[in-house]
Coordinates of C-alpha atoms in Angstrom, one line a residue:
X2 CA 119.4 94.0 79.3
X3 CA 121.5 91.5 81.5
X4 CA 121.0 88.3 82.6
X5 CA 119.7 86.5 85.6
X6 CA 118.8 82.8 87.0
X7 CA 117.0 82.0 89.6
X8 CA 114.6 79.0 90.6
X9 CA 111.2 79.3 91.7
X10 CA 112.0 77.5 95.2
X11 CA 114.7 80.1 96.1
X12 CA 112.3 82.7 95.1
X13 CA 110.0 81.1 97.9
X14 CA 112.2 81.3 100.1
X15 CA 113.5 84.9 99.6
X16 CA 109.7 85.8 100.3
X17 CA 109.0 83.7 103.1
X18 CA 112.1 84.9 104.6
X19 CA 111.3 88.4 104.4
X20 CA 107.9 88.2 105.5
X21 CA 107.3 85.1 107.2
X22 CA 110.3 84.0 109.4
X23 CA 111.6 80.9 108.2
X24 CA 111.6 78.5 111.2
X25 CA 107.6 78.5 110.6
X26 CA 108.7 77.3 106.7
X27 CA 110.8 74.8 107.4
X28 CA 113.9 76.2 105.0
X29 CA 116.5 78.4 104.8
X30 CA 116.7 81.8 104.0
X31 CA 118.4 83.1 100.5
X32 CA 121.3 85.5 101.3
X33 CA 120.9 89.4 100.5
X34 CA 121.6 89.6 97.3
X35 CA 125.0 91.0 96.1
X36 CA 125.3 94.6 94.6
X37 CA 126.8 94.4 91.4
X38 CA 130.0 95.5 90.9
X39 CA 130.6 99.6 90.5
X40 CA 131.2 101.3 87.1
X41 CA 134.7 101.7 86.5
X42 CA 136.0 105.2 85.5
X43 CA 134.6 106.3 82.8
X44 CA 132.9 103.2 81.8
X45 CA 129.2 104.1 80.7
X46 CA 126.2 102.7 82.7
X47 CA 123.3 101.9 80.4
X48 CA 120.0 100.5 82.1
X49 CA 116.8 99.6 80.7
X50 CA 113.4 100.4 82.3
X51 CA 110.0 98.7 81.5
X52 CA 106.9 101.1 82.6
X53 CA 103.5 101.9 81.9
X54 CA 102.9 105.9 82.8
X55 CA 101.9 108.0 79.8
X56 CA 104.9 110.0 78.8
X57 CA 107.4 108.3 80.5
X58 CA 109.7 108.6 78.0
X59 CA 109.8 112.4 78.2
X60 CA 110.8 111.6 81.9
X61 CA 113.8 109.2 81.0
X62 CA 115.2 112.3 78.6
X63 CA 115.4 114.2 81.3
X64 CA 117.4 112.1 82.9
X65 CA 119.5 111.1 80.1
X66 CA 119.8 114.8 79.2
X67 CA 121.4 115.8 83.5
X68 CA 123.3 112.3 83.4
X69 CA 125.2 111.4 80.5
X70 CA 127.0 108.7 83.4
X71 CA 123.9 106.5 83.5
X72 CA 122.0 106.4 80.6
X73 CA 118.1 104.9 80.8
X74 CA 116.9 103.1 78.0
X75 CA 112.9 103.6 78.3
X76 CA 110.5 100.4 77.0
X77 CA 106.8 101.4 77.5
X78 CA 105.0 97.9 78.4
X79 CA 101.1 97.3 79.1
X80 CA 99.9 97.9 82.5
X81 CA 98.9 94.9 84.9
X82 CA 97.7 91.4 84.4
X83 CA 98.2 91.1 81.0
X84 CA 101.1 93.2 79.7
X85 CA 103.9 93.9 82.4
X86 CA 104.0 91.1 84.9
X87 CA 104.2 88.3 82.1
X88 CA 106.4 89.5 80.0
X89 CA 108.5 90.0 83.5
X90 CA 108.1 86.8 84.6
X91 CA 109.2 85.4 81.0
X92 CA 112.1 87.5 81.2
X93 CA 113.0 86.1 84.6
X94 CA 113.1 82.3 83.3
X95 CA 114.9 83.4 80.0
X96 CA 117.4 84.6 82.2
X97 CA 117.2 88.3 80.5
X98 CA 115.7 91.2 82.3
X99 CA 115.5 94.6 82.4
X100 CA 117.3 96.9 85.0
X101 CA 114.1 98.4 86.7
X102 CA 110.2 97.8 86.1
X103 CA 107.2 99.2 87.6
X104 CA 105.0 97.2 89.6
X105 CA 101.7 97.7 91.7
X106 CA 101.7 97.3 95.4
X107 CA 99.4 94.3 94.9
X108 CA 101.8 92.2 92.3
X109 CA 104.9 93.1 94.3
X110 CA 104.9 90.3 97.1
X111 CA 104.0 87.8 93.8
X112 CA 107.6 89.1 92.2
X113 CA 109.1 88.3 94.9
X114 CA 108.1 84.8 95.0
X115 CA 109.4 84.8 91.8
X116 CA 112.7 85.9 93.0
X117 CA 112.8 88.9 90.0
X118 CA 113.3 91.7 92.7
X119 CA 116.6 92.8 94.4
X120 CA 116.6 93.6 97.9
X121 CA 117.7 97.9 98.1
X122 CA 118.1 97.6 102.0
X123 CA 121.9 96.4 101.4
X124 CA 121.9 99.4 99.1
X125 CA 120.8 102.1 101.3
X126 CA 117.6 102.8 100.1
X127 CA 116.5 103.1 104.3
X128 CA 118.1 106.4 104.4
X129 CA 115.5 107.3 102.3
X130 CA 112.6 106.2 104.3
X131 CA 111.1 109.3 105.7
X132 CA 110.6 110.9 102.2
X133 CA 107.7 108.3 101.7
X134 CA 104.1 108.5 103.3
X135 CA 104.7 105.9 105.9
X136 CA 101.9 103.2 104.4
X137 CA 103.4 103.5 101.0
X138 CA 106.8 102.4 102.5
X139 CA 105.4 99.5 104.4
X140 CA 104.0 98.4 101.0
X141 CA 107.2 97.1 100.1
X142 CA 109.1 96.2 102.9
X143 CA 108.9 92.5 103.6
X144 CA 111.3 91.6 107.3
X145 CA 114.2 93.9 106.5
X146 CA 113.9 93.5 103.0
X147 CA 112.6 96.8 101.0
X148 CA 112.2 95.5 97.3
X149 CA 110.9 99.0 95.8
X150 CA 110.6 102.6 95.6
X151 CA 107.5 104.0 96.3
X152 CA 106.5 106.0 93.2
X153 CA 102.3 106.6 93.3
X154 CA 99.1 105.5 95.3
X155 CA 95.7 105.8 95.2
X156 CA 94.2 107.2 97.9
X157 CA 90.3 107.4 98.4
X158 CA 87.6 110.7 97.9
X159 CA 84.1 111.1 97.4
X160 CA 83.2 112.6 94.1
X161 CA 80.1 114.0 93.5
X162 CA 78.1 116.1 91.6
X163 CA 77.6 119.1 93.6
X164 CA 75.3 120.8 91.5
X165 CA 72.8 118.3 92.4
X166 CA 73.5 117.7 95.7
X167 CA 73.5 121.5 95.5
X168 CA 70.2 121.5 94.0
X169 CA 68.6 118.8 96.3
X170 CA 70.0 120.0 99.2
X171 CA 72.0 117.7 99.7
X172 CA 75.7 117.5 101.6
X173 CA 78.4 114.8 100.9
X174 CA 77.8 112.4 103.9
X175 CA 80.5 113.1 106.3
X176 CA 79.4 109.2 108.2
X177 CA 78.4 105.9 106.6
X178 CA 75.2 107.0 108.7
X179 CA 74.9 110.0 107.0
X180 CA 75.9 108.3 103.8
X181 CA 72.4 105.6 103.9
X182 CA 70.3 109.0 104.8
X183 CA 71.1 110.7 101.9
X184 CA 70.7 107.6 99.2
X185 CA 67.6 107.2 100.2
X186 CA 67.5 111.3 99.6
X187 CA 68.7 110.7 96.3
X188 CA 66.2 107.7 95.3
X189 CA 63.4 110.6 95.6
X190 CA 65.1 111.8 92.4
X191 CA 65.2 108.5 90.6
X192 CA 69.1 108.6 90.6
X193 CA 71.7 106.2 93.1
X194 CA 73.5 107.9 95.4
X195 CA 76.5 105.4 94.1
X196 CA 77.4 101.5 92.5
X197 CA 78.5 98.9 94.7
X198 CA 80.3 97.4 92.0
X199 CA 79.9 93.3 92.2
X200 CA 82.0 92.8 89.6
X201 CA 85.4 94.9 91.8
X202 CA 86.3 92.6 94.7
X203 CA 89.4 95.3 95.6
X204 CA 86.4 97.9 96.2
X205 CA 85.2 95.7 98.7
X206 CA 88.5 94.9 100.4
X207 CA 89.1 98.8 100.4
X208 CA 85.8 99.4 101.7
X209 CA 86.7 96.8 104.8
X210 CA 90.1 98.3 104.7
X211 CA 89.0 101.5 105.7
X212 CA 86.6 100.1 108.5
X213 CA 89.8 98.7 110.2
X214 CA 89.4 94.8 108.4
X215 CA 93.2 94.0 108.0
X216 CA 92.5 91.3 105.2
X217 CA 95.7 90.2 104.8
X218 CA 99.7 91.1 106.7
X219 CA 102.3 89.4 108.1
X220 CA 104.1 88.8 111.2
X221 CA 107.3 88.0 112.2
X222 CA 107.2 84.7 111.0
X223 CA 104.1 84.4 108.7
X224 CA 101.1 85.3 106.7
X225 CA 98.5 86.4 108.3
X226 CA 94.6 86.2 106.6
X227 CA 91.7 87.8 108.5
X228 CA 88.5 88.5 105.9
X229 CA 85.9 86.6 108.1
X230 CA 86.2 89.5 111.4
X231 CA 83.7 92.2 112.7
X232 CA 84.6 94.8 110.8
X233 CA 84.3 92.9 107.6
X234 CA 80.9 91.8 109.2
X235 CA 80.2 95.3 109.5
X236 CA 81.2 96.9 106.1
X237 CA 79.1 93.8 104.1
X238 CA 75.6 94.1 106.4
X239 CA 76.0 97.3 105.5
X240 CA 76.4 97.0 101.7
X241 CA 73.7 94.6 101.7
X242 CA 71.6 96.5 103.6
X243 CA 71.7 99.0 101.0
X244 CA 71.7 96.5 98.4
X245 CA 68.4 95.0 99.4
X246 CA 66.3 98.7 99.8
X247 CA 67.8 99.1 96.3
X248 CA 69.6 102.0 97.5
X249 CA 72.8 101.7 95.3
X250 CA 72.5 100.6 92.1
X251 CA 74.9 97.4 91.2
X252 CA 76.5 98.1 87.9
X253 CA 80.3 97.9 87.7
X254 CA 82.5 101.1 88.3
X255 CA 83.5 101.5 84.8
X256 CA 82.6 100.5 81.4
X257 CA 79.9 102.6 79.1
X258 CA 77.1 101.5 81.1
X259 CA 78.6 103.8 84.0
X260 CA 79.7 106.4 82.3
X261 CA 76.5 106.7 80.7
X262 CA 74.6 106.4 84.1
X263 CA 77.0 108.9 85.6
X264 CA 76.5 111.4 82.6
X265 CA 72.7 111.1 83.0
X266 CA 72.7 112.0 86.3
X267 CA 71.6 108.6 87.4
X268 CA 74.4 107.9 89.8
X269 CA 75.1 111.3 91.6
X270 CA 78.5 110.1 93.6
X271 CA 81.7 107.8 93.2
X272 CA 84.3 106.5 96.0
X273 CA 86.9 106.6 93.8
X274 CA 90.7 106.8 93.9
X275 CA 92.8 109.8 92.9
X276 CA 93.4 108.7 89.2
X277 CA 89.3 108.3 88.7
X278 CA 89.5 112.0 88.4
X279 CA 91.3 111.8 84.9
X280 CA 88.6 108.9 84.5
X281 CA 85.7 110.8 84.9
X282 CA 87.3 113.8 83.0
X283 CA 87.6 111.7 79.8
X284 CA 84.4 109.9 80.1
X285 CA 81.9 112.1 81.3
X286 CA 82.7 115.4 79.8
X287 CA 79.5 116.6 78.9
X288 CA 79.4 117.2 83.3
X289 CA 82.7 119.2 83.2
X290 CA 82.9 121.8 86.4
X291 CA 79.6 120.1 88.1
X292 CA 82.2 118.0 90.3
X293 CA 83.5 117.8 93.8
X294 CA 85.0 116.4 96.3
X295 CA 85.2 115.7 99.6
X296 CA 86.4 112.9 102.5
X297 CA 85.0 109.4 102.6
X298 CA 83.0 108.6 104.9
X299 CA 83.5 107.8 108.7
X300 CA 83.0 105.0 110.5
X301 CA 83.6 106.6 113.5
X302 CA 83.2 110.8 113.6
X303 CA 84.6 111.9 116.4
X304 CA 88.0 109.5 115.9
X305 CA 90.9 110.2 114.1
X306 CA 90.1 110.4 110.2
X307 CA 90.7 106.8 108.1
X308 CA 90.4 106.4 104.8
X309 CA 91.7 103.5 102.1
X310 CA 93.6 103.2 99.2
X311 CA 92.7 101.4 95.2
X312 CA 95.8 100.7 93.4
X313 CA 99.4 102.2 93.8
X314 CA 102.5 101.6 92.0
X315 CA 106.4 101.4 92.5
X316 CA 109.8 101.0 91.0
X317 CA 111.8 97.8 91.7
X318 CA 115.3 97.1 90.8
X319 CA 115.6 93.5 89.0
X320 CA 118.0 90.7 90.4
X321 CA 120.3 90.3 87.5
X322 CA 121.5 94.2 86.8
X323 CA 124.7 94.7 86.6
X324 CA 124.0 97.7 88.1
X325 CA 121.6 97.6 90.9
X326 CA 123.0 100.9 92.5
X327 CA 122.8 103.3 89.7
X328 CA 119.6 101.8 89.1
X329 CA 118.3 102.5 92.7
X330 CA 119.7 106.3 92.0
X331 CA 117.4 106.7 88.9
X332 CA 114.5 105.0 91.0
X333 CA 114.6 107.6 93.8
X334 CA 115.3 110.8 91.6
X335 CA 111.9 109.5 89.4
X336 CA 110.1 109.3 92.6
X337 CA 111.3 111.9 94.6
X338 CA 112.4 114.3 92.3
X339 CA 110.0 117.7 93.2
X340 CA 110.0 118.6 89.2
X341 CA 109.9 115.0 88.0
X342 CA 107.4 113.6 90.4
X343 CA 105.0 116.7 89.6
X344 CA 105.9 116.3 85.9
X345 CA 104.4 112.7 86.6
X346 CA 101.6 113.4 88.3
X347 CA 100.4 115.9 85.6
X348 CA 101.0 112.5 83.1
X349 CA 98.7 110.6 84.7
X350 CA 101.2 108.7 87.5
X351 CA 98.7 108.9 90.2
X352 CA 98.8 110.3 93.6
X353 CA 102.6 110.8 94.8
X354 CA 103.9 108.5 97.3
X355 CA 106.7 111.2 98.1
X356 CA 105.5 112.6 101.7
X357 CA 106.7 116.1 100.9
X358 CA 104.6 117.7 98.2
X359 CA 105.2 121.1 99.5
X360 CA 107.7 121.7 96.1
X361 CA 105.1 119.9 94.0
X362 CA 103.4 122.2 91.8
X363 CA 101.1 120.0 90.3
X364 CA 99.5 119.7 93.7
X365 CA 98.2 122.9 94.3
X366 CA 96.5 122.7 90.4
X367 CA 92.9 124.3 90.4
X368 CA 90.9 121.7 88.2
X369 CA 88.0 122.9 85.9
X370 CA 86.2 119.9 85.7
X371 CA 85.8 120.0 89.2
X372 CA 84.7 123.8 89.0
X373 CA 88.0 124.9 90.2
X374 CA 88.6 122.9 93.3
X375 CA 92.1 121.9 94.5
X376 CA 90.9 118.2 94.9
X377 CA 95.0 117.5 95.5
X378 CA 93.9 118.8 99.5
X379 CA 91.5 116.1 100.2
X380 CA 93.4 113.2 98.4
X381 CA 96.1 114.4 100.3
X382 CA 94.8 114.4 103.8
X383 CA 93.3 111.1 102.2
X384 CA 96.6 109.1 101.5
X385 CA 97.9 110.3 105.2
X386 CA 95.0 108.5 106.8
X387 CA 95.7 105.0 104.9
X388 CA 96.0 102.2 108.0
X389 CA 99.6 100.8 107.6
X390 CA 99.3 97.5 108.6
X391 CA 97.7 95.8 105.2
X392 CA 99.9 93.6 103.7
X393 CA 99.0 92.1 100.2
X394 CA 99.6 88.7 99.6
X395 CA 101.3 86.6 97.1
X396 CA 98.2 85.0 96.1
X397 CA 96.3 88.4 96.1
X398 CA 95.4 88.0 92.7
X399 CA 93.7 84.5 93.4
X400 CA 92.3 85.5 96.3
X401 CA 90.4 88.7 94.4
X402 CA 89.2 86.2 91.7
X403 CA 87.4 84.2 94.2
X404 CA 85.6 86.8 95.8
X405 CA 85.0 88.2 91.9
X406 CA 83.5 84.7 91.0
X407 CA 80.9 85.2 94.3
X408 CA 80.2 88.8 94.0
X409 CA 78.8 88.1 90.4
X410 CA 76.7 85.8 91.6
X411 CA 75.6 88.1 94.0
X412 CA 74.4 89.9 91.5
X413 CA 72.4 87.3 89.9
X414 CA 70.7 85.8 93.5
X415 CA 73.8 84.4 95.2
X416 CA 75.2 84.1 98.7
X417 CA 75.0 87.5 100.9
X418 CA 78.5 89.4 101.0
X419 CA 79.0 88.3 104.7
X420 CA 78.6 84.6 102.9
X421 CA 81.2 85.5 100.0
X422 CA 83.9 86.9 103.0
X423 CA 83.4 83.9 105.2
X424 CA 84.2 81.3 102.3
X425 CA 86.8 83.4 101.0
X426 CA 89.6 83.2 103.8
X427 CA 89.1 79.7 103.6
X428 CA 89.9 79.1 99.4
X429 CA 92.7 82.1 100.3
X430 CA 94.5 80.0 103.4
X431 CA 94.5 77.2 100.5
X432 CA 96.0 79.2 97.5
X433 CA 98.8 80.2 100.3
X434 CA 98.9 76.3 101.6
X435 CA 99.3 74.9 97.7
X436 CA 102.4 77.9 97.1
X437 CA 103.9 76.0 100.6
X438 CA 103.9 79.5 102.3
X439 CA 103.5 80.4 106.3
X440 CA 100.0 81.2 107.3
X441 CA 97.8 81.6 110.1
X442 CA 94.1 83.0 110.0

């Protein structure tokens, strides 16, 4: 563990920089930061790496097994919100951090602001550019700052139970069109076709991602927020439509209540991510190998397919290591890898970022629960289709709270979801006015 200062302000500005052009900000930008210095002859490189994916450690020994040069010190750490990014940000003010940490797509641009993440373009890491699914890449680049390796996504399926459908005669709706036609199909049956969950504001902002709703980016020179557009119009009349023939049901997306629903039979279908699959496996086992599944739906079926994406993950390099190069080796040989990255995926990692999965042999896996499909097809077809231009915010995670706070009271009578979207790019453009960052809506 080595040591690193740096104040919140120069932080700002390393993220403003790289995303936001700083003649709109009215400062300077940070310079790149400086690679530490190589390893001298012989000297032993030990790096420490904080990470959430089950079996990790297994991974690391790998590595420490083919490279006694660069040893990994592995520290498992809780996921999200409440385990990883705190203890990170402590680290950061203490002035001791590890070498490398994981970190989800949505939390990234927030590290930044933090000024925990080292800059890998100076590094090289570009060279590596086309072994990423193109999205995934743009996920953390900020200017010409890249500030992480892509390591897993979560790209967006239908699952549902195909031995009702099968029995109903029923088809996975290929449209959203399709989609309404065959909940009201379902509702014959006393079951929901699916939850709109109105306790999940990133299922709505991946529903209006699909649909073409670029929420939130950046320009040249600044942030850009755009919730309150057409296609967001779109995507919420829709929802409420449904919401208001009691078509869906409203229950959140997880939790016993679901799983209980979904193991009833109650709720038929699920627009879920890749890693739901393990979900569902381990909470709803009693409908092992009644699964399946297929595309989203289309907005549009005769254009070019588009889907969305819930969650993702990647390994950033932490300003401070002695070693940033050696640690931006280990972070592309976990993620691109062909042995480790399926070794991953079959751990739980997620869907791979690596845009090559030809050598992965976890993705051609037959699964039983879904009565011997190769789901790994459609999520991957699914994570090519993923619109590039999103852009999470430094605020995201304020910005998802507001919109959490309205959707529950949605759900007990509130404001329509065209109402919550409206009102929320307004309490967004403040969050980013109160952190003195470059916006325009």
């Amino acid at each position: 563990m080595w040591t690193s200062k740096m104040t919140r302000r120069q932080g700002l500005r390393a993220l403003a920089g790289a995303a936001a052009g700083l003649a709109a900000a009215g400062c300077t930008q940070q310079p790149a930061p400086q690679p530490g210095r190589p390893a001298m002859p012989g000297e032993p490189v030990e790096l420490e790496f904080w990470a959430w994916v089950p079996g990790m450690d297994e991974v690391v020994a790998t590595w420490n097994r083919q490279r006694p040069d660069i040893q990994v010190h592995y520290v498992e750490v809780p996921a999200g919100a409440d385990g990883a990014y705190p203890k990170l940000y402590a680290a950061l003010e203490a002035g001791a951090v590890p070498d490398l940490v994981q970190i989800e797509f949505m939390e990234l641009p927030n590290a930044v602001l933090h000024g925990g993440l080292v800059d890998l373009a100076p590094l090289g890491v570009g060279e590596h550019r086309h072994q990423f699914v193109d999205w995934t890449y743009e996920q953390v680049s900020f200017g010409g700052g890249v500030y992480a390796v892509p390591q897993a996504s979560g790209p967006v399926a239908t699952y549902y139970r195909k031995d009702l459908f099968d029995e109903w005669g029923l088809t996975p709706p290929a449209t959203w069109e399709e989609f309404e036609r065959v909940a009201e199909r379902v509702r014959e049956h006393d079951a929901y076709l699916t939850t709109f969950p109105t306790n999940n504001a990133e299922v709505l902002s991946a529903l209006c991602w699909q649909a073409g709703s670029i929420w939130f980016g950046a320009d040249e020179r600044q942030w850009v927020v755009d919730v309150d557009n057409p296609a967001t119009h779109r995507v919420t009349a829709f929802w409420q439509r449904l919401i208001d023939r009691d078509l869906v049901d409203t229950i959140p997306n997880s939790g016993n209540a679901f799983y209980k629903s979904v193991q009833d039979g109650r709720i038929v279908s699920l627009l879920g991510a890749h890693w739901h699959a393990e979900v569902l496996e381990g909470n709803a086992e009693n409908t092992a190998g009644k699964w399946a599944v297929a595309r989203m739906p289309q907005w549009d079926a005769a254009g070019p397919v588009r889907t969305t994406n819930l969650g993702g993950s990647a390994t950033s390099v932490v300003r401070g290591s002695r070693f940033p190069s050696q640690a931006l080796e280990f972070a592309l040989w976990l993620n691109t890898d062909p042995a480790t990255v399926s070794d991953l995926v079959v751990k739980g990692m997620g869907f791979p970022a690596l845009a090559d999965l030809s050598h992965v042999a976890a993705m051609d896996e037959a699964f039983g629960f879904f009565g011997g499909q190769r789901i790994n097809d459609v999520f991957r077809e699914s994570s090519e289709s993923v619109d590039n231009s999103w852009k999470w915010l430094p605020t995201t995670n304020q910005a998802l709270e507001h919109i959490n706070a309205e959707l529950q009271g949605m759900a007990a009578g509130g404001r329509s979801l065209r109402e919550i979207a409206v009102d929320a790019e307004a309490r967004i453009i403040r969050d980013l006015e109160k952190k003195g960052l470059p916006h325009r809506s």
